[in-house]
mmCIF file of C-alpha atoms in Angstrom:
data_model
loop_
_atom_site.group_PDB
_atom_site.id
_atom_site.type_symbol
_atom_site.label_atom_id
_atom_site.label_comp_id
_atom_site.label_asym_id
_atom_site.label_seq_id
_atom_site.Cartn_x
_atom_site.Cartn_y
_atom_site.Cartn_z
ATOM 1 C CA MET S 30 -36.500 -29.532 56.628
ATOM 2 C CA ASN S 31 -36.250 -25.829 57.276
ATOM 3 C CA ALA S 32 -37.321 -23.387 54.617
ATOM 4 C CA LYS S 33 -36.709 -19.687 54.352
ATOM 5 C CA LYS S 34 -39.801 -18.092 55.764
ATOM 6 C CA ARG S 35 -39.966 -14.826 53.863
ATOM 7 C CA ILE S 36 -43.426 -14.608 52.402
ATOM 8 C CA VAL S 37 -45.313 -11.429 51.776
ATOM 9 C CA SER S 38 -43.942 -7.970 51.315
ATOM 10 C CA LYS S 39 -45.113 -4.932 53.232
ATOM 11 C CA VAL S 40 -48.186 -3.293 51.767
ATOM 12 C CA ALA S 41 -49.341 0.292 51.976
ATOM 13 C CA HIS S 42 -52.726 -0.611 53.445
ATOM 14 C CA SER S 43 -53.304 0.409 57.023
ATOM 15 C CA HIS S 44 -55.337 -2.543 58.346
ATOM 16 C CA MET S 45 -55.119 -6.254 57.760
ATOM 17 C CA CYS S 46 -56.210 -9.649 58.929
ATOM 18 C CA VAL S 47 -54.736 -13.064 58.215
ATOM 19 C CA LEU S 48 -57.021 -16.050 57.787
ATOM 20 C CA GLY S 49 -56.009 -19.677 58.031
ATOM 21 C CA ILE S 50 -58.040 -21.851 55.667
ATOM 22 C CA THR S 51 -58.260 -25.622 55.496
ATOM 23 C CA SER S 52 -59.341 -26.932 52.113
ATOM 24 C CA GLU S 53 -59.211 -30.136 50.146
ATOM 25 C CA PHE S 54 -58.160 -28.240 46.989
ATOM 26 C CA ASP S 55 -54.690 -27.502 45.632
ATOM 27 C CA GLU S 56 -53.595 -23.920 44.831
ATOM 28 C CA PHE S 57 -54.890 -23.845 41.269
ATOM 29 C CA ARG S 58 -58.303 -25.312 42.093
ATOM 30 C CA PHE S 59 -58.654 -23.114 45.179
ATOM 31 C CA CYS S 60 -57.861 -19.919 43.227
ATOM 32 C CA ASN S 61 -60.364 -21.016 40.589
ATOM 33 C CA LEU S 62 -62.989 -21.642 43.286
ATOM 34 C CA LEU S 63 -62.414 -18.175 44.782
ATOM 35 C CA HIS S 64 -62.780 -16.657 41.320
ATOM 36 C CA THR S 65 -65.948 -18.598 40.497
ATOM 37 C CA GLU S 66 -67.695 -18.229 43.864
ATOM 38 C CA LEU S 67 -66.416 -14.888 45.193
ATOM 39 C CA GLY S 68 -65.308 -13.059 42.051
ATOM 40 C CA LEU S 69 -61.701 -12.802 43.276
ATOM 41 C CA ASP S 70 -59.329 -13.142 40.327
ATOM 42 C CA PHE S 71 -56.023 -14.322 41.808
ATOM 43 C CA ALA S 72 -52.791 -14.333 39.820
ATOM 44 C CA VAL S 73 -49.193 -15.053 40.769
ATOM 45 C CA SER S 74 -47.633 -11.725 41.753
ATOM 46 C CA GLU S 75 -44.182 -12.829 42.802
ATOM 47 C CA GLN S 76 -42.047 -15.915 43.194
ATOM 48 C CA ILE S 77 -40.178 -16.357 46.476
ATOM 49 C CA PRO S 78 -37.042 -18.531 46.354
ATOM 50 C CA ILE S 79 -37.239 -21.574 48.604
ATOM 51 C CA ASP S 80 -34.147 -22.795 50.429
ATOM 52 C CA ILE S 81 -34.324 -26.101 52.318
ATOM 53 C CA HIS S 82 -31.204 -27.148 54.272
ATOM 54 C CA GLY S 83 -29.098 -24.573 52.444
ATOM 55 C CA LYS S 84 -30.078 -25.792 48.985
ATOM 56 C CA ALA S 85 -32.172 -23.701 46.637
ATOM 57 C CA VAL S 86 -34.999 -25.993 45.534
ATOM 58 C CA GLY S 87 -37.221 -23.711 43.488
ATOM 59 C CA GLU S 88 -39.592 -20.827 43.802
ATOM 60 C CA TYR S 89 -42.784 -20.414 45.775
ATOM 61 C CA PRO S 90 -45.741 -18.435 44.363
ATOM 62 C CA ILE S 91 -47.735 -15.732 46.105
ATOM 63 C CA TYR S 92 -51.168 -15.117 44.594
ATOM 64 C CA THR S 93 -52.707 -11.659 44.791
ATOM 65 C CA CYS S 94 -55.973 -10.011 43.898
ATOM 66 C CA TYR S 95 -57.158 -6.447 44.432
ATOM 67 C CA ASP S 96 -60.895 -5.875 44.880
ATOM 68 C CA ASN S 97 -61.549 -2.348 43.583
ATOM 69 C CA ARG S 98 -65.101 -2.303 44.924
ATOM 70 C CA GLU S 99 -64.165 -3.188 48.528
ATOM 71 C CA MET S 100 -60.645 -1.680 48.258
ATOM 72 C CA VAL S 101 -59.039 -4.811 49.678
ATOM 73 C CA LEU S 102 -55.768 -6.440 48.647
ATOM 74 C CA TYR S 103 -55.850 -10.226 49.037
ATOM 75 C CA GLU S 104 -52.668 -12.311 49.190
ATOM 76 C CA LEU S 105 -52.944 -16.099 49.161
ATOM 77 C CA VAL S 106 -50.063 -18.310 50.293
ATOM 78 C CA SER S 107 -50.056 -22.092 50.482
ATOM 79 C CA ASN S 108 -48.870 -23.585 53.768
ATOM 80 C CA THR S 109 -47.406 -26.585 51.928
ATOM 81 C CA LEU S 110 -43.993 -26.205 50.350
ATOM 82 C CA ILE S 111 -42.088 -28.608 48.132
ATOM 83 C CA ASN S 112 -42.114 -32.233 49.357
ATOM 84 C CA GLU S 113 -45.022 -31.527 51.721
ATOM 85 C CA VAL S 114 -42.903 -29.365 54.047
ATOM 86 C CA LYS S 115 -45.137 -26.967 55.980
ATOM 87 C CA LEU S 116 -44.365 -23.262 55.914
ATOM 88 C CA VAL S 117 -45.798 -22.874 59.416
ATOM 89 C CA GLY S 118 -45.272 -26.294 60.986
ATOM 90 C CA PHE S 119 -47.278 -25.660 64.160
ATOM 91 C CA LEU S 120 -50.330 -24.871 61.986
ATOM 92 C CA ASP S 121 -49.987 -27.989 59.855
ATOM 93 C CA SER S 122 -53.750 -28.426 59.429
ATOM 94 C CA ILE S 123 -53.956 -25.060 57.628
ATOM 95 C CA THR S 124 -53.818 -25.368 53.826
ATOM 96 C CA PHE S 125 -53.719 -21.651 52.912
ATOM 97 C CA PHE S 126 -53.098 -18.292 54.510
ATOM 98 C CA LEU S 127 -55.161 -15.421 53.134
ATOM 99 C CA ARG S 128 -53.939 -11.972 54.087
ATOM 100 C CA CYS S 129 -56.538 -9.236 53.600
ATOM 101 C CA SER S 130 -55.199 -5.669 53.604
ATOM 102 C CA PHE S 131 -57.797 -2.914 53.883
ATOM 103 C CA ASP S 132 -57.394 0.760 53.010
ATOM 104 C CA THR S 133 -59.584 1.567 56.012
ATOM 105 C CA TYR S 134 -60.608 -0.486 59.043
ATOM 106 C CA ALA S 135 -63.217 -2.950 57.830
ATOM 107 C CA GLU S 136 -64.147 -5.458 60.517
ATOM 108 C CA ASP S 137 -67.502 -6.061 58.832
ATOM 109 C CA THR S 138 -65.792 -6.808 55.516
ATOM 110 C CA SER S 139 -63.470 -9.400 57.068
ATOM 111 C CA GLU S 140 -66.337 -11.044 58.970
ATOM 112 C CA GLN S 141 -68.426 -11.168 55.779
ATOM 113 C CA LEU S 142 -65.494 -12.749 53.944
ATOM 114 C CA ILE S 143 -65.096 -15.385 56.656
ATOM 115 C CA ALA S 144 -68.816 -16.203 56.439
ATOM 116 C CA ARG S 145 -68.638 -16.445 52.632
ATOM 117 C CA LEU S 146 -65.547 -18.673 52.774
ATOM 118 C CA LYS S 147 -67.165 -21.016 55.298
ATOM 119 C CA LYS S 148 -70.057 -21.591 52.870
ATOM 120 C CA LEU S 149 -67.766 -22.853 50.079
ATOM 121 C CA PRO S 150 -67.973 -26.641 49.684
ATOM 122 C CA ALA S 151 -64.183 -27.149 49.466
ATOM 123 C CA VAL S 152 -63.486 -25.085 52.609
ATOM 124 C CA LEU S 153 -63.404 -27.209 55.734
ATOM 125 C CA PHE S 154 -62.257 -24.604 58.248
ATOM 126 C CA VAL S 155 -61.528 -20.851 58.498
ATOM 127 C CA GLN S 156 -59.948 -19.013 61.416
ATOM 128 C CA ARG S 157 -58.454 -15.586 62.049
ATOM 129 C CA ILE S 158 -54.781 -16.253 62.706
ATOM 130 C CA GLU S 159 -54.226 -13.142 64.793
ATOM 131 C CA GLN S 160 -56.841 -14.293 67.311
ATOM 132 C CA GLY S 161 -55.178 -17.643 68.017
ATOM 133 C CA ASN S 162 -53.681 -18.677 71.339
ATOM 134 C CA TYR S 163 -49.986 -18.940 70.382
ATOM 135 C CA SER S 164 -46.790 -19.155 72.370
ATOM 136 C CA THR S 165 -44.304 -16.288 72.185
ATOM 137 C CA LYS S 166 -42.104 -18.284 69.795
ATOM 138 C CA GLN S 167 -45.062 -19.158 67.550
ATOM 139 C CA ARG S 168 -46.254 -15.544 67.496
ATOM 140 C CA ALA S 169 -42.716 -14.436 66.526
ATOM 141 C CA ILE S 170 -42.776 -16.844 63.552
ATOM 142 C CA LEU S 171 -46.167 -15.498 62.463
ATOM 143 C CA ARG S 172 -44.987 -11.881 62.808
ATOM 144 C CA LYS S 173 -42.003 -12.667 60.620
ATOM 145 C CA LEU S 174 -44.380 -13.874 57.911
ATOM 146 C CA PHE S 175 -47.221 -11.430 58.464
ATOM 147 C CA SER S 176 -45.926 -8.282 60.127
ATOM 148 C CA ASN S 177 -49.081 -7.250 62.022
ATOM 149 C CA VAL S 178 -50.036 -10.596 63.587
#
């Protein structure tokens, strides 16, 4: 079950990090949790067509939120496609990918976000994707999805 793996468009921000998050919540409940607990108001920004085995099977949402105070663009993508197919199969324990694009380098901001996410009751695990130990093939897949990984 191969799916087209075109996810997030290029953004104008100069620095970014990608977080892998494991949660027991679905997309709607997770976005609501992020809004309630962190004040991030996610909304669907675009629908990406999904193609499995050459058949168009629907569209896949990308959720975005821009934090004016921190000047960070957040993009949330579920790792689970239609029929439980994983977007990134070798990271099948990851529920969501959260790409954070900063106008300026903000290591402290990303570390604070990771700490805040880890405190949420529905979040089981958070890791920086770009710091993982991946094979060349795996890293190529991640770069295709998230250009700076």
